[in-house]
CSV table of N, CA and C in Angstrom, one decimal:
chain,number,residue,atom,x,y,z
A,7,UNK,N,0.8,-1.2,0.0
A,7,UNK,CA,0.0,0.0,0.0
A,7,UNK,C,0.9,1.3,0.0
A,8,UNK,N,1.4,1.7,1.2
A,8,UNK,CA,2.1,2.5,1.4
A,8,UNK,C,3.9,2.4,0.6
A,9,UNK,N,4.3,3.4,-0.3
A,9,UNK,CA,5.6,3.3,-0.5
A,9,UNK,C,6.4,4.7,-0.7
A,10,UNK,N,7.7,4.2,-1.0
A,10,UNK,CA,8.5,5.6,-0.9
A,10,UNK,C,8.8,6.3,-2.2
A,11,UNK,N,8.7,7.2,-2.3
A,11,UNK,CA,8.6,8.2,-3.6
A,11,UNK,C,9.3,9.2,-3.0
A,12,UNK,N,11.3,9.4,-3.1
A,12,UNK,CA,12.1,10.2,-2.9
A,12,UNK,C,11.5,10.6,-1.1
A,13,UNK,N,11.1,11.6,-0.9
A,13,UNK,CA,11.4,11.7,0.4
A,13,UNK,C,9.9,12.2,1.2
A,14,UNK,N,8.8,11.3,-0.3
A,14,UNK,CA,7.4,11.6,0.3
A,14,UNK,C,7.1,9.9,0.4
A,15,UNK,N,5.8,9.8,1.2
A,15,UNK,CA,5.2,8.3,1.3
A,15,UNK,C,3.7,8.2,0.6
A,16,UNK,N,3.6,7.7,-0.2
A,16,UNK,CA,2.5,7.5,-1.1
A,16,UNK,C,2.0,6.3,-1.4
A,17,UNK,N,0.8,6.6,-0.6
A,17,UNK,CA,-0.3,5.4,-1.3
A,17,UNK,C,-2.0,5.7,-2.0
A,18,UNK,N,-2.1,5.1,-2.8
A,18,UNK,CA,-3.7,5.1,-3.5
A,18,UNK,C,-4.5,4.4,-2.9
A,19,UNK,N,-5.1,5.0,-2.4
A,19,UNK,CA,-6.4,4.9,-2.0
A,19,UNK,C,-7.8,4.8,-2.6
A,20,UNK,N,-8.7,3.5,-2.4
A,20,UNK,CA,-9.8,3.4,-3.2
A,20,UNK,C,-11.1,4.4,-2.5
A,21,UNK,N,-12.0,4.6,-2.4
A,21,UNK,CA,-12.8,5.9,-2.0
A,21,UNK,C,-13.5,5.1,-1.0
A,22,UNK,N,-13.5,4.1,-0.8
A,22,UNK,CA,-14.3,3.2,0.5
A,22,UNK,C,-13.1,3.5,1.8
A,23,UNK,N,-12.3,3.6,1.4
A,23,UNK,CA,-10.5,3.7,2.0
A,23,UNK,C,-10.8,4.5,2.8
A,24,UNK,N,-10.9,6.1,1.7
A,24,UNK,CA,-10.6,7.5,2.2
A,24,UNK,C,-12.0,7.7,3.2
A,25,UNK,N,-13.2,6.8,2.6
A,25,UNK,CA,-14.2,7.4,3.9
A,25,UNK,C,-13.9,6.7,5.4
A,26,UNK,N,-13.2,5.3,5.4
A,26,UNK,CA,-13.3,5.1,6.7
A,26,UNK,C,-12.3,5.7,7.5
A,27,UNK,N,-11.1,6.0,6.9
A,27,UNK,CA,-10.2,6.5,7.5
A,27,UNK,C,-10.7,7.9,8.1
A,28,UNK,N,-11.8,8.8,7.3
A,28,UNK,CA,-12.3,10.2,7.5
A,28,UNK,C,-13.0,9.4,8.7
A,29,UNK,N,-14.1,8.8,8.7
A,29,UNK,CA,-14.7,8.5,10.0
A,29,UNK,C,-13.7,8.1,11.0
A,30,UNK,N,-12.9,7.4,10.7
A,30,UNK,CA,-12.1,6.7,12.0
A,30,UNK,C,-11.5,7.7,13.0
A,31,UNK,N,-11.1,8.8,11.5
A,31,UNK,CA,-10.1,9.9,12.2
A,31,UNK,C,-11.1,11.3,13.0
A,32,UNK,N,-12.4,11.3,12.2
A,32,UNK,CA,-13.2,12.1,13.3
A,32,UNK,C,-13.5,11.6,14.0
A,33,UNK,N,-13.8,10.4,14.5
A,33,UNK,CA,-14.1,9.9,15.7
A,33,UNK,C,-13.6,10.0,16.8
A,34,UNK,N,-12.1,9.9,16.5
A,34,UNK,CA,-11.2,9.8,17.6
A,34,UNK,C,-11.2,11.3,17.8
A,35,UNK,N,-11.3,12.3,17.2
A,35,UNK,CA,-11.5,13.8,17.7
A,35,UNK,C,-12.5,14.3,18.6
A,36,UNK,N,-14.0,13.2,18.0
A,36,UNK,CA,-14.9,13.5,18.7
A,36,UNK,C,-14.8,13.5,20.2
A,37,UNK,N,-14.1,11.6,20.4
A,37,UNK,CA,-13.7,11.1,21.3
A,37,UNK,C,-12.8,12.0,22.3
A,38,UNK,N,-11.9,12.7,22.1
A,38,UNK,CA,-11.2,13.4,22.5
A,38,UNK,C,-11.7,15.1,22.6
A,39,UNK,N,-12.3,15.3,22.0
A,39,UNK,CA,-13.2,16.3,22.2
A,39,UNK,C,-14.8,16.2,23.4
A,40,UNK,N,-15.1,16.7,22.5
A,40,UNK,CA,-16.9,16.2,23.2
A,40,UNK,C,-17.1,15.3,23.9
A,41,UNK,N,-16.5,13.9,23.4
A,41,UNK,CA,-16.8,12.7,24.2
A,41,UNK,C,-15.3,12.9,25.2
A,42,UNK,N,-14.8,14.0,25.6
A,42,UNK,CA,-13.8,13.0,26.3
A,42,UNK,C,-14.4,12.9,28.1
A,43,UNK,N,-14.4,11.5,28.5
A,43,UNK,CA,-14.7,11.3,30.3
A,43,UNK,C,-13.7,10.4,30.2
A,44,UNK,N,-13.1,10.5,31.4
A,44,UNK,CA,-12.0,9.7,32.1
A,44,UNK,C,-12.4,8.3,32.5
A,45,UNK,N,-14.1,8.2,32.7
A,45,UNK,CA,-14.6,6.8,33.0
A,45,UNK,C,-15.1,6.2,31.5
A,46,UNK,N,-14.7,6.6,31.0
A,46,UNK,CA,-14.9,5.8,29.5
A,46,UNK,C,-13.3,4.8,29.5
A,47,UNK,N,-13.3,3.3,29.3
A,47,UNK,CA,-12.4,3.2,28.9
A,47,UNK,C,-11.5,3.2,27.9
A,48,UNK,N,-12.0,3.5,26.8
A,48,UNK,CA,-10.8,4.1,25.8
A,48,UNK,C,-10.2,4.9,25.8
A,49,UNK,N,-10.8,6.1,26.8
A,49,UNK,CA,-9.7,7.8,27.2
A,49,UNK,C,-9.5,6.8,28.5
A,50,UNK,N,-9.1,5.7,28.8
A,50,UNK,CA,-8.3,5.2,30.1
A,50,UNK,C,-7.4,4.7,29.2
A,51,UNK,N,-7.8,4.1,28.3
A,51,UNK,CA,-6.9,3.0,27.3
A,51,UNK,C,-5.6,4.3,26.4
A,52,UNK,N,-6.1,5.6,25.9
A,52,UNK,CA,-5.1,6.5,25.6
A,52,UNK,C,-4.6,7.1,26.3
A,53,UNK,N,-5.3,7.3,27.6
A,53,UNK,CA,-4.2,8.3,29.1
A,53,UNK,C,-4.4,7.3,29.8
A,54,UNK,N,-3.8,6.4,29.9
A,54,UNK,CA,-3.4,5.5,31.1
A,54,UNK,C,-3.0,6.0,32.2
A,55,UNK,N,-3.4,5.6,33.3
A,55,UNK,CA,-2.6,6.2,34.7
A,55,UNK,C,-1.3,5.6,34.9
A,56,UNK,N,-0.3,7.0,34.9
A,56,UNK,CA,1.0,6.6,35.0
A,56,UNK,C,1.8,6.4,36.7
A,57,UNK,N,1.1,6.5,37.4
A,57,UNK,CA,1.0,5.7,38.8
A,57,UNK,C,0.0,4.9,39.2
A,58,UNK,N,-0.5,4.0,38.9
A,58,UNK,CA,-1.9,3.1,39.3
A,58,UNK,C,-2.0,3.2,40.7
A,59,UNK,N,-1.1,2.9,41.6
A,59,UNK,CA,-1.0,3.2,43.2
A,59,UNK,C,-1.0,3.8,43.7
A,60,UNK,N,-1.3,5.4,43.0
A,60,UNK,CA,-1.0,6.6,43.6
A,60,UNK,C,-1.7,7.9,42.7
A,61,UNK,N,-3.1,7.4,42.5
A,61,UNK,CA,-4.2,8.2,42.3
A,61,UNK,C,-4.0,9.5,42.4
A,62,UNK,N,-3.0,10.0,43.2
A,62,UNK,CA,-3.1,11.9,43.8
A,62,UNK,C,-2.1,12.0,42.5
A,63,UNK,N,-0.8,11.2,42.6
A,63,UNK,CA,0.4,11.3,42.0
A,63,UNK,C,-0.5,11.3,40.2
A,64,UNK,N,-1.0,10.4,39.8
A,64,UNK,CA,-1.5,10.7,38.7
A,64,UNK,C,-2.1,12.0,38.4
A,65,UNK,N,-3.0,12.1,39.4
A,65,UNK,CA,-3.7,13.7,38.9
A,65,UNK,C,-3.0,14.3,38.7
A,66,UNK,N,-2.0,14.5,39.6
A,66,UNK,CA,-1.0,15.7,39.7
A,66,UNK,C,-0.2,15.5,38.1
A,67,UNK,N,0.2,14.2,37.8
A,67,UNK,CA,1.0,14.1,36.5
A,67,UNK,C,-0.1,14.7,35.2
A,68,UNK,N,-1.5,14.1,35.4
A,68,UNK,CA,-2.4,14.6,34.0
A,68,UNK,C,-2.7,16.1,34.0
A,69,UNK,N,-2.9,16.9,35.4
A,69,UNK,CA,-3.0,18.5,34.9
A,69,UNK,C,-1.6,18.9,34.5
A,70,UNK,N,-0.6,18.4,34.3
A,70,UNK,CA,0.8,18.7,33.9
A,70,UNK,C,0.6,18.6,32.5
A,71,UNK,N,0.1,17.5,32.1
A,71,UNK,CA,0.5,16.6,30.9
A,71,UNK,C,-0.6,16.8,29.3
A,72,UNK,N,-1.8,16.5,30.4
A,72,UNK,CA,-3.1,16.3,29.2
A,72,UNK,C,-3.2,16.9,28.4
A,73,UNK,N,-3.6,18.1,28.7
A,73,UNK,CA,-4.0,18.8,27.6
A,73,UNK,C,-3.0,19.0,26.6
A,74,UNK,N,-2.1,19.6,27.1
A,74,UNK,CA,-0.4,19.0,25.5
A,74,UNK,C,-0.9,17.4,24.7
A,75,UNK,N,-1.0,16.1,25.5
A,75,UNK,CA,-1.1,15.1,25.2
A,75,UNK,C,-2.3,15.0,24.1
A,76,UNK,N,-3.1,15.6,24.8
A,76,UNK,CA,-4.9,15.4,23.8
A,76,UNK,C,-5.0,16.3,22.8
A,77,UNK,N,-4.2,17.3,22.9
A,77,UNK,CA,-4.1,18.3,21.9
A,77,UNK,C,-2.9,17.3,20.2
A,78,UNK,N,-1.9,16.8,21.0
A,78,UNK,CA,-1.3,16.0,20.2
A,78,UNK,C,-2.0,15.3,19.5
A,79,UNK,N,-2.6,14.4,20.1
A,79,UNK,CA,-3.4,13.5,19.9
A,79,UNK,C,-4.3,14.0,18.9
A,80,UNK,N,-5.3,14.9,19.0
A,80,UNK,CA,-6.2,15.4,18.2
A,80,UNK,C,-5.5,15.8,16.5
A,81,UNK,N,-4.3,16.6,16.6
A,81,UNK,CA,-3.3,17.2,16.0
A,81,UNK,C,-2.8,15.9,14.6
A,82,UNK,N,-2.9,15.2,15.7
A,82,UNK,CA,-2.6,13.4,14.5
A,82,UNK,C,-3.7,13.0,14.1
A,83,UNK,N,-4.4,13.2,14.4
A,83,UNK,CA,-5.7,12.8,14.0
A,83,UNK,C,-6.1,13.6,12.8
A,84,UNK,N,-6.1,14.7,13.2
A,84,UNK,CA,-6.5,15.8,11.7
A,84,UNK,C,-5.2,16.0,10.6
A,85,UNK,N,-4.0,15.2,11.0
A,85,UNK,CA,-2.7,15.1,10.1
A,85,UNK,C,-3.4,14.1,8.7
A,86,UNK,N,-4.2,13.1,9.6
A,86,UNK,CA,-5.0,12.1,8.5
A,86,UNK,C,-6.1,13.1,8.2
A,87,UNK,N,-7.0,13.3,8.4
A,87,UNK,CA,-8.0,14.3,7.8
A,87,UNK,C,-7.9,15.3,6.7
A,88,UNK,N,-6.3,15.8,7.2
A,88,UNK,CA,-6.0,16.8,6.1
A,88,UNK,C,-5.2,16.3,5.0
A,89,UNK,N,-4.8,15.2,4.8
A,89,UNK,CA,-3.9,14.5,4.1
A,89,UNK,C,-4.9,13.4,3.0
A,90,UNK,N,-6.2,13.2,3.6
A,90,UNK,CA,-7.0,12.3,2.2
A,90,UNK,C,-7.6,13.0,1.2
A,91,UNK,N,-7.5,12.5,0.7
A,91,UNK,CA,-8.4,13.2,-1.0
A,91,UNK,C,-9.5,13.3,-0.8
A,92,UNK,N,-10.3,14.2,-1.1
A,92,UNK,CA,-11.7,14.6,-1.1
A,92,UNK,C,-12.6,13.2,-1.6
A,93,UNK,N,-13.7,13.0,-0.9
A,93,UNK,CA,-14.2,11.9,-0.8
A,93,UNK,C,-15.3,11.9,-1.1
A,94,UNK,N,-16.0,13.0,-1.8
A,94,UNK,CA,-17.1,13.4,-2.5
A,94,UNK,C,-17.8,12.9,-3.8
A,95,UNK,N,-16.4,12.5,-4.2
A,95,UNK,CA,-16.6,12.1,-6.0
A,95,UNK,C,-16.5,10.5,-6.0
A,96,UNK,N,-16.9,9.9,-6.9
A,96,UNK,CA,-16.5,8.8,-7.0
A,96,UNK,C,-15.6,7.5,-7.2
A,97,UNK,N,-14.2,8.3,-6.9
A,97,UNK,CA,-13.0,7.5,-7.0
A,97,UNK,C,-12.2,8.2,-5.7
A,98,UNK,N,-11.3,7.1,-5.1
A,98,UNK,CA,-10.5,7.3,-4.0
A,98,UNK,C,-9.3,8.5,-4.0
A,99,UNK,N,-8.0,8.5,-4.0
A,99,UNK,CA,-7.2,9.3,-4.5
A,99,UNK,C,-5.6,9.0,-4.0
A,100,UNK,N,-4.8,9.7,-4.6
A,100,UNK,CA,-3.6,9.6,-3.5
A,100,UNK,C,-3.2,10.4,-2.6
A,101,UNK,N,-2.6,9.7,-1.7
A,101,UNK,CA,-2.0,10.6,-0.1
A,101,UNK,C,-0.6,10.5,-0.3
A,102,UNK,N,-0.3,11.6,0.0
A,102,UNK,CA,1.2,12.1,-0.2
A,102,UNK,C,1.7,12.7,1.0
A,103,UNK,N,2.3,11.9,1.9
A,103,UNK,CA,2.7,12.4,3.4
A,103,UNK,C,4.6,12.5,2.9
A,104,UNK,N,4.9,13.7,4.0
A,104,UNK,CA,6.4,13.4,4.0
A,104,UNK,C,6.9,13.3,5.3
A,105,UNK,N,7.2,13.3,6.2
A,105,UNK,CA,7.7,12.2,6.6
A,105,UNK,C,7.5,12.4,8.2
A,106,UNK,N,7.0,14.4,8.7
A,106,UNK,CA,6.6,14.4,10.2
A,106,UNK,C,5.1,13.9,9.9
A,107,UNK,N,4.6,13.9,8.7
A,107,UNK,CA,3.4,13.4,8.1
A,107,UNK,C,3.0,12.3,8.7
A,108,UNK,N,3.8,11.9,8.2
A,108,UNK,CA,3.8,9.8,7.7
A,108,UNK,C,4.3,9.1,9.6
A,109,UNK,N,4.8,10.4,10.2
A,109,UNK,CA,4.9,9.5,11.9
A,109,UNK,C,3.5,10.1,12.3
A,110,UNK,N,2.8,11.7,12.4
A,110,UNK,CA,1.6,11.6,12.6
A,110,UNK,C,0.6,10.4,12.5
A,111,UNK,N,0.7,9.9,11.2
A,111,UNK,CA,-0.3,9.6,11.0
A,111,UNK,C,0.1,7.7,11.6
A,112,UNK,N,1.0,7.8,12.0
A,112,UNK,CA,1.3,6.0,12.3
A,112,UNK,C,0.9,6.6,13.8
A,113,UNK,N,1.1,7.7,14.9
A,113,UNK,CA,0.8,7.6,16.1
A,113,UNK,C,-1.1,7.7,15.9
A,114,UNK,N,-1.6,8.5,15.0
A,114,UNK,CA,-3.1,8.2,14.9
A,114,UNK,C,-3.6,7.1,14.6
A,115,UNK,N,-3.0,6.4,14.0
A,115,UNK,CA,-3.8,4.9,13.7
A,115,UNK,C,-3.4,4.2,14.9
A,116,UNK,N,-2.1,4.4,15.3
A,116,UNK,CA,-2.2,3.9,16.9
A,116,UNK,C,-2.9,3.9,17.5
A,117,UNK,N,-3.6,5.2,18.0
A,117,UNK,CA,-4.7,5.5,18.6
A,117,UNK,C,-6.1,4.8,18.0
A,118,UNK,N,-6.3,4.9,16.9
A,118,UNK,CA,-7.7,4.3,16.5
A,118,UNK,C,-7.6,3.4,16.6
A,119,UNK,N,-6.5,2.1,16.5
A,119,UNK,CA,-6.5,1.2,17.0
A,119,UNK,C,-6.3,0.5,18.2
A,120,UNK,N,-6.2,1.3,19.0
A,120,UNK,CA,-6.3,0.9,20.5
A,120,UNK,C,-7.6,1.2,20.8
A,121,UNK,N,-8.5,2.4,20.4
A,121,UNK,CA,-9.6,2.8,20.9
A,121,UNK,C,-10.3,2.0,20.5
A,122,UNK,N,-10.3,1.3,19.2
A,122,UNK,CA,-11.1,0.1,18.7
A,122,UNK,C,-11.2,-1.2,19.4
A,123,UNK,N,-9.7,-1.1,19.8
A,123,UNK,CA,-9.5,-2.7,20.8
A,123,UNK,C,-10.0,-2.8,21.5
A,124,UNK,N,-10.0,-1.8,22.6
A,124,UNK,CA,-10.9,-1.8,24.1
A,124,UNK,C,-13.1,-2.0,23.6
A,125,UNK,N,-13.0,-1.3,22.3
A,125,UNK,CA,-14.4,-1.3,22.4
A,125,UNK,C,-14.8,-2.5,21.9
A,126,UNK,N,-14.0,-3.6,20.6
A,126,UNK,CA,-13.7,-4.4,20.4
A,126,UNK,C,-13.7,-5.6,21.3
A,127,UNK,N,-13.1,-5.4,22.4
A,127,UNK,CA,-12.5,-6.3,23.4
A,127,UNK,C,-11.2,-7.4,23.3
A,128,UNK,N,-10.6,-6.2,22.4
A,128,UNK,CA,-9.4,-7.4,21.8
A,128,UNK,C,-8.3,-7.2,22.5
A,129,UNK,N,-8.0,-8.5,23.1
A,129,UNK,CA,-6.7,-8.5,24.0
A,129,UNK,C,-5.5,-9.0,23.2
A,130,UNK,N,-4.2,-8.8,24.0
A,130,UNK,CA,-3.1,-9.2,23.8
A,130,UNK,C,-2.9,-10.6,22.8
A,131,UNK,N,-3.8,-11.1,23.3
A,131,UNK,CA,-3.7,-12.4,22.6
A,131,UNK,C,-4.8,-13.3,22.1
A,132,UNK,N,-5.5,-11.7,21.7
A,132,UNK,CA,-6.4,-12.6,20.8
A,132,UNK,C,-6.1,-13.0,19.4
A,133,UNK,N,-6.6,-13.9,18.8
A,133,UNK,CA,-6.7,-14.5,16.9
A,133,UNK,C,-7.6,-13.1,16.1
A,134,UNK,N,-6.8,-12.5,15.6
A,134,UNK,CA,-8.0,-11.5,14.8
A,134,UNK,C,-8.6,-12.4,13.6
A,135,UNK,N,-7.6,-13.1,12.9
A,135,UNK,CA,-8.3,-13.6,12.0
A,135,UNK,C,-9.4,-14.9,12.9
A,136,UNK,N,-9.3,-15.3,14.0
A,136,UNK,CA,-10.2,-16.5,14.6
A,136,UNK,C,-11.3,-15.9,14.7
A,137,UNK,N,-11.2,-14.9,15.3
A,137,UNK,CA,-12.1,-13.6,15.8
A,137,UNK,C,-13.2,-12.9,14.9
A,138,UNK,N,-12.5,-12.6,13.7
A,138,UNK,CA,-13.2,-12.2,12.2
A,138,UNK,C,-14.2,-13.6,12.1
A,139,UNK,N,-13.5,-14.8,11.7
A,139,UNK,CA,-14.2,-15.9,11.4
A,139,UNK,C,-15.5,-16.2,12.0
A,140,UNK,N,-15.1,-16.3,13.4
A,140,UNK,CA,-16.3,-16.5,14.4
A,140,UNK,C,-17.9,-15.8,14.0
A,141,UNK,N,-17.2,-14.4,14.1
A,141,UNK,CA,-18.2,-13.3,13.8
A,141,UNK,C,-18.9,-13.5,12.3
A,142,UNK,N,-18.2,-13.8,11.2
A,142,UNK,CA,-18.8,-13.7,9.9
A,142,UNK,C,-19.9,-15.1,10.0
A,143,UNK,N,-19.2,-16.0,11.0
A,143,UNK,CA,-20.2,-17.5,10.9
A,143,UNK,C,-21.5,-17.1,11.6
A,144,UNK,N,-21.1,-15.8,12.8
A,144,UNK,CA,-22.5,-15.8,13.8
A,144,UNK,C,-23.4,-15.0,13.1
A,145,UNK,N,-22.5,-13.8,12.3
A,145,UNK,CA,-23.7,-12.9,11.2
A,145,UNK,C,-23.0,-12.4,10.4
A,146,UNK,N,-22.4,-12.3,9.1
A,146,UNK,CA,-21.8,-12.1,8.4
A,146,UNK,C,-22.3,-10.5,8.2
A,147,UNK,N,-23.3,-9.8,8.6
A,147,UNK,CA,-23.9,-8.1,8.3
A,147,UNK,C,-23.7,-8.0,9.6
A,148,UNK,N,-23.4,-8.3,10.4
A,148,UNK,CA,-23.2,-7.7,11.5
A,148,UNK,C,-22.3,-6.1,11.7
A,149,UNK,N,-22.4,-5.4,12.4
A,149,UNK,CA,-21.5,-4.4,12.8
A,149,UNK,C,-20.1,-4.9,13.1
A,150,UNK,N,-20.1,-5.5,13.9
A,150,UNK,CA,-18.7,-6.5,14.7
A,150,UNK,C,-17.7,-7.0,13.2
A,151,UNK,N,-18.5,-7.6,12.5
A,151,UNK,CA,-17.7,-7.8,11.0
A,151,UNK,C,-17.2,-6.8,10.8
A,152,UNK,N,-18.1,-5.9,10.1
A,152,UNK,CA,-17.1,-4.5,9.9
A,152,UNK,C,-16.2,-3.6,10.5
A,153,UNK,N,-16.5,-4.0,12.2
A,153,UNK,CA,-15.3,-3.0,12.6
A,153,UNK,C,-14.5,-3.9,13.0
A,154,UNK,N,-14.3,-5.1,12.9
A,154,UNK,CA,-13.4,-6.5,13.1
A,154,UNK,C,-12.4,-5.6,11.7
A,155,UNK,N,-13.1,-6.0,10.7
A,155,UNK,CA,-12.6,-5.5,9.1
A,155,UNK,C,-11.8,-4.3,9.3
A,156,UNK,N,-12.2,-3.3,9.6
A,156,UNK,CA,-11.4,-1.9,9.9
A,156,UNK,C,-10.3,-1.9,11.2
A,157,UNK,N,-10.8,-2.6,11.9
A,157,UNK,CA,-9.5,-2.9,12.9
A,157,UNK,C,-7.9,-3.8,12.2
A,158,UNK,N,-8.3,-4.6,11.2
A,158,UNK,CA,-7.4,-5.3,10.5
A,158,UNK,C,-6.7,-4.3,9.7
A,159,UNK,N,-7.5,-3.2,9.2
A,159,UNK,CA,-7.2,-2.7,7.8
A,159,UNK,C,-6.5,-1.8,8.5
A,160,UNK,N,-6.9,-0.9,9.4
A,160,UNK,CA,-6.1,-0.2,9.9
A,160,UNK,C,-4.8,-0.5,10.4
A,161,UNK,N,-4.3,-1.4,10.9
A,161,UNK,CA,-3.3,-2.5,11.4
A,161,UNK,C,-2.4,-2.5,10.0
A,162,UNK,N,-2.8,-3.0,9.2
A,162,UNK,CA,-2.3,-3.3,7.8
A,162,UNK,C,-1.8,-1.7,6.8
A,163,UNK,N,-2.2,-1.1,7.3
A,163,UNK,CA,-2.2,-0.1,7.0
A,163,UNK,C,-1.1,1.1,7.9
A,164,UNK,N,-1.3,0.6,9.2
A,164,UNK,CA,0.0,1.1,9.7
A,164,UNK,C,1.0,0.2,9.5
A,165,UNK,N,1.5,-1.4,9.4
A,165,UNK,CA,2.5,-1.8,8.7
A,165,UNK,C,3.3,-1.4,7.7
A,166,UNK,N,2.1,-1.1,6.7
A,166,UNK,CA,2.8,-0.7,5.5
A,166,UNK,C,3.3,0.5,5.7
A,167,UNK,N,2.5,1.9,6.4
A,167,UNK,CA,3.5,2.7,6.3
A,167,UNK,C,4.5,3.0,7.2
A,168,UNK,N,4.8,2.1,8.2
A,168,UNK,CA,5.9,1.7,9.0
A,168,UNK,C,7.0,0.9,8.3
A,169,UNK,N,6.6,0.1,7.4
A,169,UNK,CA,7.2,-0.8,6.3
A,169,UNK,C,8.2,0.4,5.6
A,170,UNK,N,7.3,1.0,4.8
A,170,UNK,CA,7.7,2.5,3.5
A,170,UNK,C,9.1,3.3,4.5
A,171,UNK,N,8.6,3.6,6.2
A,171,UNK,CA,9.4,4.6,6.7
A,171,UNK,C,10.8,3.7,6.9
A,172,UNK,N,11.0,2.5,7.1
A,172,UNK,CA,12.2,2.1,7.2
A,172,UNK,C,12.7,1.9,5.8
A,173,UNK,N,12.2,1.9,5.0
A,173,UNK,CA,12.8,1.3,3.5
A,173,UNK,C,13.9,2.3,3.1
């Protein structure tokens, strides 16, 4: 998907591509925006408490930290937003990152895919492909299929341009 083209990273995108990545990537804004509560666990799953045993010491570390953090976070988020082809027409397009680009957007898929995992319920050691299977046998239209599907792709999709940045 993703490759190197002198000192930009480019891949084509089909238009089913550019819209999920547009949803995946506002979402996580919303999420971080509007939705953000600290008893949600996906904003536990992206601000983890950096002292578990010492609740005071955390707070004290997140009014330090957050808002830099979530701001970043948002910041990567809209790095993918501003970087897809307009998704209005009916073909996908290409994305042309260079290269504080192309790490943006590898820590925002990060993020979508961790926020997916927790809502997912996918642990360390689950089978994604066993996982996918199960679900398409219990209802192949199901929701869970498709965000099973976008949790893969997105995965696959940070490979590749983690693949491109080392090449």
């Amino acid at each position: 998907m993703f490759r190197r083209q002198g000192d930009r990273y480019v891949a084509d995108l089909a238009l089913d591509e550019v819209r999920v990545l547009r949803k995946v990537a506002s979402e996580v804004v919303g999420l971080l925006t509007d939705g953000f509560d600290h008893s949600d666990p996906v904003v536990g799953r992206l601000f983890p408490e950096v002292y578990p045993d010492d609740s005071a010491s955390t707070a004290e570390f997140r009014r330090y930290t957050e808002g830099d953090l979530k701001t970043a976070k948002i910041d990567q988020a809209g790095a993918i937003l501003a970087a897809l082809p307009d998704s209005s027409g009916e073909a996908g397009g290409e994305v042309r990152l260079d290269a504080e680009a192309a790490e943006a957007w590898l820590r925002a898929l990060n993020d979508a895919r961790l926020a997916m995992g927790v809502r997912l319920e996918i642990k360390d050691g689950t089978d994604l492909g066993e996982e996918l299977d199960d679900a398409i046998a219990e209802d192949p239209t199901s929701s869970r299929v498709f965000q099973l599907s976008v949790y893969a792709y997105l995965g696959y999709l940070q490979e590749s341009l983690l693949n491109a940045l080392i090449d």
